Short mmCIF file of C-alpha atoms in Angstrom, two decimals:
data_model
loop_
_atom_site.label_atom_id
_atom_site.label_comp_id
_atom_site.label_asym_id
_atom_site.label_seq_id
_atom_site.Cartn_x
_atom_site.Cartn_y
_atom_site.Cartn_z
CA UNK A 34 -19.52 -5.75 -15.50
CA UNK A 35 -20.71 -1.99 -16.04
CA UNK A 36 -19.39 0.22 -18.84
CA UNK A 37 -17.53 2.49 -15.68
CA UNK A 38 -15.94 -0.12 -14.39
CA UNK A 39 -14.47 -1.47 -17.61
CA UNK A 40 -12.92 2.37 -18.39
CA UNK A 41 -12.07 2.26 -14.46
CA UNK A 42 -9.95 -0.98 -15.36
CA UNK A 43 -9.03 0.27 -18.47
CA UNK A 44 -5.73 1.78 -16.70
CA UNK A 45 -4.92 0.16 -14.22
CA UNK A 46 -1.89 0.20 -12.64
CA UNK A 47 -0.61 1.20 -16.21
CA UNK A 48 2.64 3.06 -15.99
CA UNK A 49 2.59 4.54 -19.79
CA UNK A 50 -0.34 6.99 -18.79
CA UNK A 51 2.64 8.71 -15.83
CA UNK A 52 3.29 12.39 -15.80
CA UNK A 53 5.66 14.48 -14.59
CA UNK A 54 3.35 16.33 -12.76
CA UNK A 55 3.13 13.70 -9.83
CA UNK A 56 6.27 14.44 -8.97
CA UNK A 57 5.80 18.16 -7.75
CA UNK A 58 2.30 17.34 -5.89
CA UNK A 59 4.33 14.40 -3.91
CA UNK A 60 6.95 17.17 -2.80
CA UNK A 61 3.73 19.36 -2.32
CA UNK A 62 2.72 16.46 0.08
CA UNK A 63 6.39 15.86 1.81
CA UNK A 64 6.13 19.62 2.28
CA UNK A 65 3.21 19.74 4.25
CA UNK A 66 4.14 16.74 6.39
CA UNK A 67 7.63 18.02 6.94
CA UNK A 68 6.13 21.40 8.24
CA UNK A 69 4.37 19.57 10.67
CA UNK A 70 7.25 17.42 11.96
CA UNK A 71 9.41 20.93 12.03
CA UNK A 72 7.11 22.29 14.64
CA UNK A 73 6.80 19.14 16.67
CA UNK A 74 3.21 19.71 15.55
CA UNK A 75 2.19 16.06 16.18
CA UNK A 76 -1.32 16.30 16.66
CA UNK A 77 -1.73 17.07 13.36
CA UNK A 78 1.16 15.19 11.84
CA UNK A 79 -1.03 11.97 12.87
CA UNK A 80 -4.24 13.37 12.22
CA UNK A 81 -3.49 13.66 8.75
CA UNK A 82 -2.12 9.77 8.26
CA UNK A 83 -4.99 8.80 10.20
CA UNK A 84 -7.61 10.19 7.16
CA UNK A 85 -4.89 9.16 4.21
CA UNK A 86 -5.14 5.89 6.02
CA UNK A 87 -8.88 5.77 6.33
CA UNK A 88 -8.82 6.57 2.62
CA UNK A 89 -6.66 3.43 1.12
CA UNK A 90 -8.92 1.45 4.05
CA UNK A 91 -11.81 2.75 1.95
CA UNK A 92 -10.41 2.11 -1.46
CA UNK A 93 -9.31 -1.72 -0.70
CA UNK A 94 -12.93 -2.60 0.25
CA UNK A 95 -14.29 -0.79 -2.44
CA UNK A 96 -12.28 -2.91 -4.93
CA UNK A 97 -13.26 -5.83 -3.34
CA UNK A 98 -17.02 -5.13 -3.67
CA UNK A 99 -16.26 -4.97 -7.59
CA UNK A 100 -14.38 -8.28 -7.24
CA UNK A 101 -16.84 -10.62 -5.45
CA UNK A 102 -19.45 -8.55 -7.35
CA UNK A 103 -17.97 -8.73 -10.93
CA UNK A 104 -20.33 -5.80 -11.67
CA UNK A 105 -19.06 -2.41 -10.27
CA UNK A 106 -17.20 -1.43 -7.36
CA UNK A 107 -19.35 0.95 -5.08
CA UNK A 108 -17.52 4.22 -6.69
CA UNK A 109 -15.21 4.09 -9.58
CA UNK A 110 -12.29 6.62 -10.39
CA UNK A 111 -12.47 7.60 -14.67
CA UNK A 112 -10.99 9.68 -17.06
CA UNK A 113 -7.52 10.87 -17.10
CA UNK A 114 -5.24 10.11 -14.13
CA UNK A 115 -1.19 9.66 -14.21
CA UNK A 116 -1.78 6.45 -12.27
CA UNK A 117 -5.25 4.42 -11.87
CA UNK A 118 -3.78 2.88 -8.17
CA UNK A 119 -7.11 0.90 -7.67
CA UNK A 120 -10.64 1.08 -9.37
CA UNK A 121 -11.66 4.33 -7.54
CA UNK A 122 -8.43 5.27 -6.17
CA UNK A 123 -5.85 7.26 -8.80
CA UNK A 124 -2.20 8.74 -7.74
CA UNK A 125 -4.16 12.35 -7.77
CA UNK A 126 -7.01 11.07 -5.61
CA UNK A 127 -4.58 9.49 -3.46
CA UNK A 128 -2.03 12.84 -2.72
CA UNK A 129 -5.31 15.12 -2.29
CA UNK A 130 -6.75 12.70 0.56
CA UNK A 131 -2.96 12.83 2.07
CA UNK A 132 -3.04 16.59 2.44
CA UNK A 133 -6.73 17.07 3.13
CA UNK A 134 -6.08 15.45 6.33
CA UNK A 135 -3.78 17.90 7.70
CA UNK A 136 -5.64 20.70 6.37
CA UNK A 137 -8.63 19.17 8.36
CA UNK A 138 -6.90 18.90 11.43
CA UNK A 139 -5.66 22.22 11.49
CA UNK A 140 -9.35 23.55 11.60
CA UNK A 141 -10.29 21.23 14.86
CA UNK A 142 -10.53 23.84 17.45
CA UNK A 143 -9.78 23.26 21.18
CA UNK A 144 -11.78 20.12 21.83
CA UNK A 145 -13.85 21.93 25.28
CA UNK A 146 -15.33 24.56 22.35
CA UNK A 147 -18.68 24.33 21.63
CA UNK A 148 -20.02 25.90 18.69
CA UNK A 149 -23.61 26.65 18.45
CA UNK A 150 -24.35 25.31 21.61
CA UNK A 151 -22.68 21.25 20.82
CA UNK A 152 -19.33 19.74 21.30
CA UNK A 153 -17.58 20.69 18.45
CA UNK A 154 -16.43 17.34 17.45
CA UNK A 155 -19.70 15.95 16.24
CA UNK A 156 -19.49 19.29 14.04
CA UNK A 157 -16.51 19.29 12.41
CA UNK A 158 -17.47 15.32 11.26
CA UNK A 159 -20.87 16.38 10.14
CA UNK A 160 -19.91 19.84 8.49
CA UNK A 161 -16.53 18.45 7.07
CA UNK A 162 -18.29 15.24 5.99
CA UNK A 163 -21.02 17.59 3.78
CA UNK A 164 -18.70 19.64 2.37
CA UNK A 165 -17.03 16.32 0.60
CA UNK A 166 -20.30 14.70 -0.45
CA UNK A 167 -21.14 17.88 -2.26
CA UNK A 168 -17.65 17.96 -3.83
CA UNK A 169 -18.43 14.44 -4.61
CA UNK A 170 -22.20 15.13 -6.40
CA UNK A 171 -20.22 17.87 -8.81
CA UNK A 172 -16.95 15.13 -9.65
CA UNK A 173 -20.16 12.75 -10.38
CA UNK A 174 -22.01 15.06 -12.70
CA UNK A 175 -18.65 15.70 -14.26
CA UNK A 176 -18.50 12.05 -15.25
CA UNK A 177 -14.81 11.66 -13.66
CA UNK A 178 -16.88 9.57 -10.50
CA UNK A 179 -18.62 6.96 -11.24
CA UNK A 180 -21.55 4.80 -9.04
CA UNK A 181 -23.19 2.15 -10.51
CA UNK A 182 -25.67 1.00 -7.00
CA UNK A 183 -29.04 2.61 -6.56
CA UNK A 184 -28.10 2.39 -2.94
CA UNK A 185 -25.21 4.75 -3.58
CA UNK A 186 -26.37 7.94 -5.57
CA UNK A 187 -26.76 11.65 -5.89
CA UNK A 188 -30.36 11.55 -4.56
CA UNK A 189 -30.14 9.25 -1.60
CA UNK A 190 -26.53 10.68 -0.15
CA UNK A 191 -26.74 9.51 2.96
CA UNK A 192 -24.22 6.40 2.55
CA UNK A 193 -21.49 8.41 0.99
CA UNK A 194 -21.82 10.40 4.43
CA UNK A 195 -21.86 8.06 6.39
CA UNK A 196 -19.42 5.25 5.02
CA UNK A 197 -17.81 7.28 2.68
CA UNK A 198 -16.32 10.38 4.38
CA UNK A 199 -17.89 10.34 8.63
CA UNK A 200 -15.00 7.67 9.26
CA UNK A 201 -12.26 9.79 7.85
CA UNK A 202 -13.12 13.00 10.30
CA UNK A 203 -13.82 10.64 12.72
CA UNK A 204 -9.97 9.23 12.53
CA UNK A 205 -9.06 13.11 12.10
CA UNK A 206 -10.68 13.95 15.82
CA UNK A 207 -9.74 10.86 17.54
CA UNK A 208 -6.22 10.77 17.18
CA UNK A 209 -6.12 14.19 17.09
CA UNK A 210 -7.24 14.14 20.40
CA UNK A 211 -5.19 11.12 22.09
CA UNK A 212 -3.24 12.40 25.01
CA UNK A 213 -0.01 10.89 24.41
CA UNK A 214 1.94 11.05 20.98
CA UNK A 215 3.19 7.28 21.07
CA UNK A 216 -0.16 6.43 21.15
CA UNK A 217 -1.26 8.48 18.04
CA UNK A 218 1.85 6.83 16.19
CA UNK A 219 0.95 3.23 17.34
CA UNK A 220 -2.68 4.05 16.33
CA UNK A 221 -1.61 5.10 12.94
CA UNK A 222 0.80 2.64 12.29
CA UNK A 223 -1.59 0.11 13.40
CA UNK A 224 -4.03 1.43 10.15
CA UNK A 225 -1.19 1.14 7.53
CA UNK A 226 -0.34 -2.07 9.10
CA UNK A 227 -3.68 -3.11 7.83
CA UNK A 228 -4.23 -1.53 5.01
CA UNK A 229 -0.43 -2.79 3.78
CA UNK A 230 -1.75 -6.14 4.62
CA UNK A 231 -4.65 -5.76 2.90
CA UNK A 232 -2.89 -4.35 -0.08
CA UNK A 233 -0.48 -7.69 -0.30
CA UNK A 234 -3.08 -10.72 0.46
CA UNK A 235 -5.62 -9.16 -1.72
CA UNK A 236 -3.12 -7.89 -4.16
CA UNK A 237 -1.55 -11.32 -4.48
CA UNK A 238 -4.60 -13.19 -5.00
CA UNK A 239 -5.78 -10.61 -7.73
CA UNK A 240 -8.94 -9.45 -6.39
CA UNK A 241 -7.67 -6.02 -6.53
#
């Protein structure tokens, strides 16, 4: 096993490293959801689960590559956190992902726009998609995100696009976009159906 992903499991799931901080970023995070319901604002309401689902979809099978690998997970989460959740995942990761996903939905514009000449849904994936990998490249040369695969790194970023952050904008833009609002709530309840599923079989048999 890598030196990152021993400090990754240093902390796991170790509730003497909580602070009270947490606590006002959740009610940041109710707060932003709650705004939504207020104005019946559903396609974003849904939008935003849909990424903060994507996310802990993300994070299980990136734990379980450092399981059936018992060398590294694909990214790893280090330094200080209030909560390591799983290996790349912490409690501050986790609340940021939650609110990005509204934040991202609110800057879909009408889906018949076309910017620079395209549909403007391939756009907002690509350009949103970018923006994350280069926030991810600076959290990396901080030290506070770690990769141990040659196939996942600064100089060949393609993956990290493309697995890493395409699926969450993609989740964004499709439910966005579904006609009916039972469907985006079936949809999204469908993904934390999963994931919670995920969460308990894997979490059971200790692979995570």
């Amino acid at each position: 096993m890598t030196d990152h992903a021993r400090a990754a499991l240093e902390h796991l799931r170790d509730a003497s490293q909580f602070q009270w901080y947490v606590i006002p970023l959740l009610l940041v995070v109710i707060y932003v959801y709650a705004a939504e319901v207020e104005r019946r604002n559903w396609n974003v309401f849904f939008a935003g689960l849909a990424l903060w689902g994507m996310d802990w979809f993300n994070e299980i099978w990136n734990a379980l590559v450092l399981h059936f690998t018992d060398r590294a997970p694909v990214w790893g989460a280090t330094g200080h956190s209030a909560y390591q959740i799983l290996v790349g995942l912490n409690i501050e990761i986790c609340l940021m992902f939650a609110v990005m996903g509204v934040a991202a939905a609110k800057l879909l514009p009408p889906k018949s726009m076309r910017l620079f000449g395209v549909p403007n849904r391939p756009l907002f994936v690509l350009v949103n998609s970018v923006a994350c990998v280069g926030v991810e490249l600076l959290l990396h040369q901080a030290g506070v995100l770690t990769w141990d695969w040659s196939w996942w790194q600064a100089d060949f970023p393609l993956l990290i696009l493309l697995l890493g952050y395409a699926p969450f904008f993609v989740a964004v833009a499709v439910v966005h976009d579904l006609a009916r609002v039972r469907t985006k709530a079936v949809v999204v309840s469908a993904l934390f159906a999963f994931d919670a599923v995920c969460l308990l079989v894997f979490g059971s048999l200790g692979w995570l």
